[in-house]
Amino acid sequence: MCTVEFKHTPVLLKEAVAGLEIKKNGIYVDATVGAGGHSAAILDKLSFPGHLYCFDCDIEAIMSAENKLSQVSNNFTLIRANFLQMSEELASRGI
């Protein structure tokens, strides 16, 4: 397990997540997961078969997000890729 921890406070967290009108079984994408703050709030509202796909090209961000998100749920997939590769990466996963 990684011990990398980002010091970041998500901006407009409640407003951003409320604006998504999360459906418990929905499929969602975070194109820039970073430290995982917004993703953790999204995951908190999901239940199986809902799923969150999280992208970042920074391995340290991926490792930090994995630590944070795994404390909330296992309904997520971390993808080390730039958000510009999002369509291709999701298509390769049948999304």
PDB file of N, CA and C in Angstrom, residues 11-81:
ATOM      1  N   VAL A  11     -12.625  21.831  -4.002  1.00  0.00           N
ATOM      2  CA  VAL A  11     -13.365  23.084  -4.139  1.00  0.00           C
ATOM      3  C   VAL A  11     -14.817  22.773  -4.480  1.00  0.00           C
ATOM      4  N   LEU A  12     -15.733  23.455  -3.814  1.00  0.00           N
ATOM      5  CA  LEU A  12     -17.177  23.309  -4.067  1.00  0.00           C
ATOM      6  C   LEU A  12     -17.625  21.842  -4.064  1.00  0.00           C
ATOM      7  N   LEU A  13     -17.116  21.084  -3.131  1.00  0.00           N
ATOM      8  CA  LEU A  13     -17.384  19.644  -3.087  1.00  0.00           C
ATOM      9  C   LEU A  13     -18.876  19.336  -3.034  1.00  0.00           C
ATOM     10  N   LYS A  14     -19.582  19.885  -2.068  1.00  0.00           N
ATOM     11  CA  LYS A  14     -21.013  19.587  -1.923  1.00  0.00           C
ATOM     12  C   LYS A  14     -21.798  20.020  -3.155  1.00  0.00           C
ATOM     13  N   GLU A  15     -21.487  21.202  -3.665  1.00  0.00           N
ATOM     14  CA  GLU A  15     -22.202  21.730  -4.820  1.00  0.00           C
ATOM     15  C   GLU A  15     -21.952  20.891  -6.072  1.00  0.00           C
ATOM     16  N   ALA A  16     -20.701  20.496  -6.270  1.00  0.00           N
ATOM     17  CA  ALA A  16     -20.353  19.700  -7.458  1.00  0.00           C
ATOM     18  C   ALA A  16     -21.054  18.345  -7.437  1.00  0.00           C
ATOM     19  N   VAL A  17     -21.032  17.691  -6.299  1.00  0.00           N
ATOM     20  CA  VAL A  17     -21.648  16.369  -6.201  1.00  0.00           C
ATOM     21  C   VAL A  17     -23.172  16.483  -6.275  1.00  0.00           C
ATOM     22  N   ALA A  18     -23.734  17.484  -5.620  1.00  0.00           N
ATOM     23  CA  ALA A  18     -25.191  17.681  -5.688  1.00  0.00           C
ATOM     24  C   ALA A  18     -25.633  17.935  -7.128  1.00  0.00           C
ATOM     25  N   GLY A  19     -24.838  18.677  -7.883  1.00  0.00           N
ATOM     26  CA  GLY A  19     -25.158  18.984  -9.270  1.00  0.00           C
ATOM     27  C   GLY A  19     -25.181  17.760 -10.170  1.00  0.00           C
ATOM     28  N   LEU A  20     -24.498  16.708  -9.773  1.00  0.00           N
ATOM     29  CA  LEU A  20     -24.488  15.468 -10.566  1.00  0.00           C
ATOM     30  C   LEU A  20     -25.773  14.662 -10.409  1.00  0.00           C
ATOM     31  N   GLU A  21     -26.525  14.944  -9.360  1.00  0.00           N
ATOM     32  CA  GLU A  21     -27.753  14.178  -9.090  1.00  0.00           C
ATOM     33  C   GLU A  21     -27.486  12.678  -9.211  1.00  0.00           C
ATOM     34  N   ILE A  22     -26.564  12.205  -8.403  1.00  0.00           N
ATOM     35  CA  ILE A  22     -26.085  10.823  -8.439  1.00  0.00           C
ATOM     36  C   ILE A  22     -27.222   9.809  -8.310  1.00  0.00           C
ATOM     37  N   LYS A  23     -27.226   8.865  -9.217  1.00  0.00           N
ATOM     38  CA  LYS A  23     -28.118   7.709  -9.130  1.00  0.00           C
ATOM     39  C   LYS A  23     -27.294   6.561  -8.547  1.00  0.00           C
ATOM     40  N   LYS A  24     -27.829   5.871  -7.554  1.00  0.00           N
ATOM     41  CA  LYS A  24     -27.078   4.840  -6.839  1.00  0.00           C
ATOM     42  C   LYS A  24     -26.468   3.779  -7.746  1.00  0.00           C
ATOM     43  N   ASN A  25     -27.126   3.474  -8.860  1.00  0.00           N
ATOM     44  CA  ASN A  25     -26.611   2.428  -9.749  1.00  0.00           C
ATOM     45  C   ASN A  25     -26.019   2.999 -11.035  1.00  0.00           C
ATOM     46  N   GLY A  26     -25.691   4.291 -11.024  1.00  0.00           N
ATOM     47  CA  GLY A  26     -25.167   4.958 -12.211  1.00  0.00           C
ATOM     48  C   GLY A  26     -23.692   4.678 -12.467  1.00  0.00           C
ATOM     49  N   ILE A  27     -23.266   5.049 -13.662  1.00  0.00           N
ATOM     50  CA  ILE A  27     -21.860   4.960 -14.062  1.00  0.00           C
ATOM     51  C   ILE A  27     -21.347   6.390 -14.181  1.00  0.00           C
ATOM     52  N   TYR A  28     -20.236   6.681 -13.515  1.00  0.00           N
ATOM     53  CA  TYR A  28     -19.684   8.035 -13.483  1.00  0.00           C
ATOM     54  C   TYR A  28     -18.200   8.005 -13.797  1.00  0.00           C
ATOM     55  N   VAL A  29     -17.695   9.167 -14.245  1.00  0.00           N
ATOM     56  CA  VAL A  29     -16.285   9.303 -14.600  1.00  0.00           C
ATOM     57  C   VAL A  29     -15.735  10.561 -13.950  1.00  0.00           C
ATOM     58  N   ASP A  30     -14.584  10.418 -13.296  1.00  0.00           N
ATOM     59  CA  ASP A  30     -13.822  11.565 -12.820  1.00  0.00           C
ATOM     60  C   ASP A  30     -12.592  11.636 -13.713  1.00  0.00           C
ATOM     61  N   ALA A  31     -12.535  12.653 -14.565  1.00  0.00           N
ATOM     62  CA  ALA A  31     -11.471  12.745 -15.572  1.00  0.00           C
ATOM     63  C   ALA A  31     -10.137  13.184 -14.994  1.00  0.00           C
ATOM     64  N   THR A  32     -10.144  13.749 -13.801  1.00  0.00           N
ATOM     65  CA  THR A  32      -8.901  14.170 -13.136  1.00  0.00           C
ATOM     66  C   THR A  32      -9.034  13.868 -11.644  1.00  0.00           C
ATOM     67  N   VAL A  33      -8.810  12.622 -11.257  1.00  0.00           N
ATOM     68  CA  VAL A  33      -9.089  12.175  -9.893  1.00  0.00           C
ATOM     69  C   VAL A  33      -8.235  12.883  -8.843  1.00  0.00           C
ATOM     70  N   GLY A  34      -6.989  13.218  -9.152  1.00  0.00           N
ATOM     71  CA  GLY A  34      -6.145  13.904  -8.175  1.00  0.00           C
ATOM     72  C   GLY A  34      -6.099  13.148  -6.862  1.00  0.00           C
ATOM     73  N   ALA A  35      -6.381  13.847  -5.763  1.00  0.00           N
ATOM     74  CA  ALA A  35      -6.341  13.231  -4.437  1.00  0.00           C
ATOM     75  C   ALA A  35      -7.594  12.429  -4.124  1.00  0.00           C
ATOM     76  N   GLY A  36      -8.608  12.510  -4.969  1.00  0.00           N
ATOM     77  CA  GLY A  36      -9.788  11.677  -4.809  1.00  0.00           C
ATOM     78  C   GLY A  36     -10.916  12.264  -3.977  1.00  0.00           C
ATOM     79  N   GLY A  37     -10.863  13.532  -3.646  1.00  0.00           N
ATOM     80  CA  GLY A  37     -11.897  14.139  -2.807  1.00  0.00           C
ATOM     81  C   GLY A  37     -13.287  14.102  -3.416  1.00  0.00           C
ATOM     82  N   HIS A  38     -13.400  14.565  -4.655  1.00  0.00           N
ATOM     83  CA  HIS A  38     -14.708  14.534  -5.321  1.00  0.00           C
ATOM     84  C   HIS A  38     -15.142  13.086  -5.575  1.00  0.00           C
ATOM     85  N   SER A  39     -14.212  12.253  -5.972  1.00  0.00           N
ATOM     86  CA  SER A  39     -14.535  10.851  -6.243  1.00  0.00           C
ATOM     87  C   SER A  39     -15.035  10.138  -4.992  1.00  0.00           C
ATOM     88  N   ALA A  40     -14.426  10.412  -3.851  1.00  0.00           N
ATOM     89  CA  ALA A  40     -14.870   9.787  -2.599  1.00  0.00           C
ATOM     90  C   ALA A  40     -16.313  10.185  -2.286  1.00  0.00           C
ATOM     91  N   ALA A  41     -16.651  11.439  -2.517  1.00  0.00           N
ATOM     92  CA  ALA A  41     -18.018  11.904  -2.268  1.00  0.00           C
ATOM     93  C   ALA A  41     -19.009  11.252  -3.235  1.00  0.00           C
ATOM     94  N   ILE A  42     -18.579  11.033  -4.476  1.00  0.00           N
ATOM     95  CA  ILE A  42     -19.432  10.344  -5.452  1.00  0.00           C
ATOM     96  C   ILE A  42     -19.613   8.886  -5.035  1.00  0.00           C
ATOM     97  N   LEU A  43     -18.514   8.222  -4.695  1.00  0.00           N
ATOM     98  CA  LEU A  43     -18.579   6.813  -4.296  1.00  0.00           C
ATOM     99  C   LEU A  43     -19.484   6.605  -3.091  1.00  0.00           C
ATOM    100  N   ASP A  44     -19.487   7.567  -2.201  1.00  0.00           N
ATOM    101  CA  ASP A  44     -20.294   7.470  -0.996  1.00  0.00           C
ATOM    102  C   ASP A  44     -21.787   7.363  -1.333  1.00  0.00           C
ATOM    103  N   LYS A  45     -22.174   7.838  -2.499  1.00  0.00           N
ATOM    104  CA  LYS A  45     -23.574   7.817  -2.928  1.00  0.00           C
ATOM    105  C   LYS A  45     -23.910   6.648  -3.854  1.00  0.00           C
ATOM    106  N   LEU A  46     -22.896   5.881  -4.268  1.00  0.00           N
ATOM    107  CA  LEU A  46     -23.111   4.756  -5.184  1.00  0.00           C
ATOM    108  C   LEU A  46     -23.274   3.441  -4.432  1.00  0.00           C
ATOM    109  N   SER A  47     -23.998   2.532  -5.034  1.00  0.00           N
ATOM    110  CA  SER A  47     -24.035   1.151  -4.560  1.00  0.00           C
ATOM    111  C   SER A  47     -24.033   0.246  -5.789  1.00  0.00           C
ATOM    112  N   PHE A  48     -23.648  -0.988  -5.599  1.00  0.00           N
ATOM    113  CA  PHE A  48     -23.548  -1.928  -6.710  1.00  0.00           C
ATOM    114  C   PHE A  48     -24.887  -2.028  -7.422  1.00  0.00           C
ATOM    115  N   PRO A  49     -24.921  -1.969  -8.738  1.00  0.00           N
ATOM    116  CA  PRO A  49     -23.834  -2.061  -9.700  1.00  0.00           C
ATOM    117  C   PRO A  49     -23.260  -0.708 -10.130  1.00  0.00           C
ATOM    118  N   GLY A  50     -23.583   0.362  -9.412  1.00  0.00           N
ATOM    119  CA  GLY A  50     -22.994   1.662  -9.734  1.00  0.00           C
ATOM    120  C   GLY A  50     -21.481   1.588  -9.736  1.00  0.00           C
ATOM    121  N   HIS A  51     -20.851   2.424 -10.560  1.00  0.00           N
ATOM    122  CA  HIS A  51     -19.388   2.350 -10.681  1.00  0.00           C
ATOM    123  C   HIS A  51     -18.824   3.710 -11.056  1.00  0.00           C
ATOM    124  N   LEU A  52     -17.621   3.978 -10.576  1.00  0.00           N
ATOM    125  CA  LEU A  52     -16.914   5.218 -10.865  1.00  0.00           C
ATOM    126  C   LEU A  52     -15.581   4.889 -11.522  1.00  0.00           C
ATOM    127  N   TYR A  53     -15.335   5.468 -12.686  1.00  0.00           N
ATOM    128  CA  TYR A  53     -14.060   5.335 -13.398  1.00  0.00           C
ATOM    129  C   TYR A  53     -13.283   6.617 -13.168  1.00  0.00           C
ATOM    130  N   CYS A  54     -12.061   6.476 -12.667  1.00  0.00           N
ATOM    131  CA  CYS A  54     -11.237   7.625 -12.285  1.00  0.00           C
ATOM    132  C   CYS A  54      -9.954   7.659 -13.097  1.00  0.00           C
ATOM    133  N   PHE A  55      -9.679   8.807 -13.681  1.00  0.00           N
ATOM    134  CA  PHE A  55      -8.500   8.981 -14.521  1.00  0.00           C
ATOM    135  C   PHE A  55      -7.507   9.953 -13.888  1.00  0.00           C
ATOM    136  N   ASP A  56      -6.241   9.654 -14.069  1.00  0.00           N
ATOM    137  CA  ASP A  56      -5.160  10.607 -13.808  1.00  0.00           C
ATOM    138  C   ASP A  56      -3.910  10.039 -14.470  1.00  0.00           C
ATOM    139  N   CYS A  57      -3.058  10.914 -14.958  1.00  0.00           N
ATOM    140  CA  CYS A  57      -1.823  10.440 -15.586  1.00  0.00           C
ATOM    141  C   CYS A  57      -0.668  10.409 -14.579  1.00  0.00           C
ATOM    142  N   ASP A  58      -0.886  10.939 -13.391  1.00  0.00           N
ATOM    143  CA  ASP A  58       0.141  10.999 -12.351  1.00  0.00           C
ATOM    144  C   ASP A  58       0.027   9.769 -11.448  1.00  0.00           C
ATOM    145  N   ILE A  59       1.052   8.946 -11.422  1.00  0.00           N
ATOM    146  CA  ILE A  59       1.022   7.715 -10.631  1.00  0.00           C
ATOM    147  C   ILE A  59       0.849   8.015  -9.150  1.00  0.00           C
ATOM    148  N   GLU A  60       1.424   9.102  -8.662  1.00  0.00           N
ATOM    149  CA  GLU A  60       1.253   9.443  -7.247  1.00  0.00           C
ATOM    150  C   GLU A  60      -0.198   9.805  -6.939  1.00  0.00           C
ATOM    151  N   ALA A  61      -0.851  10.475  -7.859  1.00  0.00           N
ATOM    152  CA  ALA A  61      -2.271  10.790  -7.682  1.00  0.00           C
ATOM    153  C   ALA A  61      -3.092   9.507  -7.658  1.00  0.00           C
ATOM    154  N   ILE A  62      -2.797   8.592  -8.557  1.00  0.00           N
ATOM    155  CA  ILE A  62      -3.508   7.310  -8.606  1.00  0.00           C
ATOM    156  C   ILE A  62      -3.336   6.557  -7.289  1.00  0.00           C
ATOM    157  N   MET A  63      -2.125   6.514  -6.789  1.00  0.00           N
ATOM    158  CA  MET A  63      -1.857   5.792  -5.540  1.00  0.00           C
ATOM    159  C   MET A  63      -2.546   6.460  -4.356  1.00  0.00           C
ATOM    160  N   SER A  64      -2.514   7.773  -4.304  1.00  0.00           N
ATOM    161  CA  SER A  64      -3.181   8.499  -3.235  1.00  0.00           C
ATOM    162  C   SER A  64      -4.690   8.295  -3.295  1.00  0.00           C
ATOM    163  N   ALA A  65      -5.250   8.395  -4.496  1.00  0.00           N
ATOM    164  CA  ALA A  65      -6.692   8.200  -4.668  1.00  0.00           C
ATOM    165  C   ALA A  65      -7.094   6.774  -4.288  1.00  0.00           C
ATOM    166  N   GLU A  66      -6.280   5.803  -4.633  1.00  0.00           N
ATOM    167  CA  GLU A  66      -6.602   4.415  -4.288  1.00  0.00           C
ATOM    168  C   GLU A  66      -6.732   4.252  -2.774  1.00  0.00           C
ATOM    169  N   ASN A  67      -5.812   4.863  -2.040  1.00  0.00           N
ATOM    170  CA  ASN A  67      -5.875   4.795  -0.578  1.00  0.00           C
ATOM    171  C   ASN A  67      -7.170   5.408  -0.062  1.00  0.00           C
ATOM    172  N   LYS A  68      -7.514   6.571  -0.568  1.00  0.00           N
ATOM    173  CA  LYS A  68      -8.704   7.279  -0.106  1.00  0.00           C
ATOM    174  C   LYS A  68      -9.989   6.563  -0.516  1.00  0.00           C
ATOM    175  N   LEU A  69     -10.090   6.180  -1.780  1.00  0.00           N
ATOM    176  CA  LEU A  69     -11.322   5.601  -2.298  1.00  0.00           C
ATOM    177  C   LEU A  69     -11.606   4.215  -1.735  1.00  0.00           C
ATOM    178  N   SER A  70     -10.573   3.442  -1.491  1.00  0.00           N
ATOM    179  CA  SER A  70     -10.779   2.085  -0.971  1.00  0.00           C
ATOM    180  C   SER A  70     -11.345   2.106   0.442  1.00  0.00           C
ATOM    181  N   GLN A  71     -11.258   3.224   1.121  1.00  0.00           N
ATOM    182  CA  GLN A  71     -11.866   3.364   2.448  1.00  0.00           C
ATOM    183  C   GLN A  71     -13.369   3.622   2.350  1.00  0.00           C
ATOM    184  N   VAL A  72     -13.830   4.011   1.153  1.00  0.00           N
ATOM    185  CA  VAL A  72     -15.241   4.342   0.950  1.00  0.00           C
ATOM    186  C   VAL A  72     -16.003   3.190   0.306  1.00  0.00           C
ATOM    187  N   SER A  73     -15.420   2.590  -0.735  1.00  0.00           N
ATOM    188  CA  SER A  73     -16.120   1.574  -1.530  1.00  0.00           C
ATOM    189  C   SER A  73     -15.126   0.864  -2.424  1.00  0.00           C
ATOM    190  N   ASN A  74     -15.571  -0.224  -3.038  1.00  0.00           N
ATOM    191  CA  ASN A  74     -14.739  -0.889  -4.052  1.00  0.00           C
ATOM    192  C   ASN A  74     -15.374  -0.788  -5.432  1.00  0.00           C
ATOM    193  N   ASN A  75     -16.350   0.087  -5.592  1.00  0.00           N
ATOM    194  CA  ASN A  75     -17.048   0.259  -6.878  1.00  0.00           C
ATOM    195  C   ASN A  75     -16.349   1.289  -7.756  1.00  0.00           C
ATOM    196  N   PHE A  76     -15.045   1.181  -7.886  1.00  0.00           N
ATOM    197  CA  PHE A  76     -14.303   2.134  -8.702  1.00  0.00           C
ATOM    198  C   PHE A  76     -13.181   1.438  -9.456  1.00  0.00           C
ATOM    199  N   THR A  77     -12.773   2.080 -10.538  1.00  0.00           N
ATOM    200  CA  THR A  77     -11.632   1.633 -11.317  1.00  0.00           C
ATOM    201  C   THR A  77     -10.735   2.843 -11.539  1.00  0.00           C
ATOM    202  N   LEU A  78      -9.473   2.709 -11.160  1.00  0.00           N
ATOM    203  CA  LEU A  78      -8.493   3.764 -11.401  1.00  0.00           C
ATOM    204  C   LEU A  78      -7.768   3.464 -12.702  1.00  0.00           C
ATOM    205  N   ILE A  79      -7.641   4.488 -13.526  1.00  0.00           N
ATOM    206  CA  ILE A  79      -7.016   4.320 -14.836  1.00  0.00           C
ATOM    207  C   ILE A  79      -5.920   5.358 -14.982  1.00  0.00           C
ATOM    208  N   ARG A  80      -4.694   4.875 -15.136  1.00  0.00           N
ATOM    209  CA  ARG A  80      -3.580   5.789 -15.329  1.00  0.00           C
ATOM    210  C   ARG A  80      -3.523   6.172 -16.802  1.00  0.00           C
ATOM    211  N   ALA A  81      -4.143   7.295 -17.095  1.00  0.00           N
ATOM    212  CA  ALA A  81      -4.186   7.804 -18.467  1.00  0.00           C
ATOM    213  C   ALA A  81      -4.611   9.260 -18.413  1.00  0.00           C
TER     214      ALA A  81
END
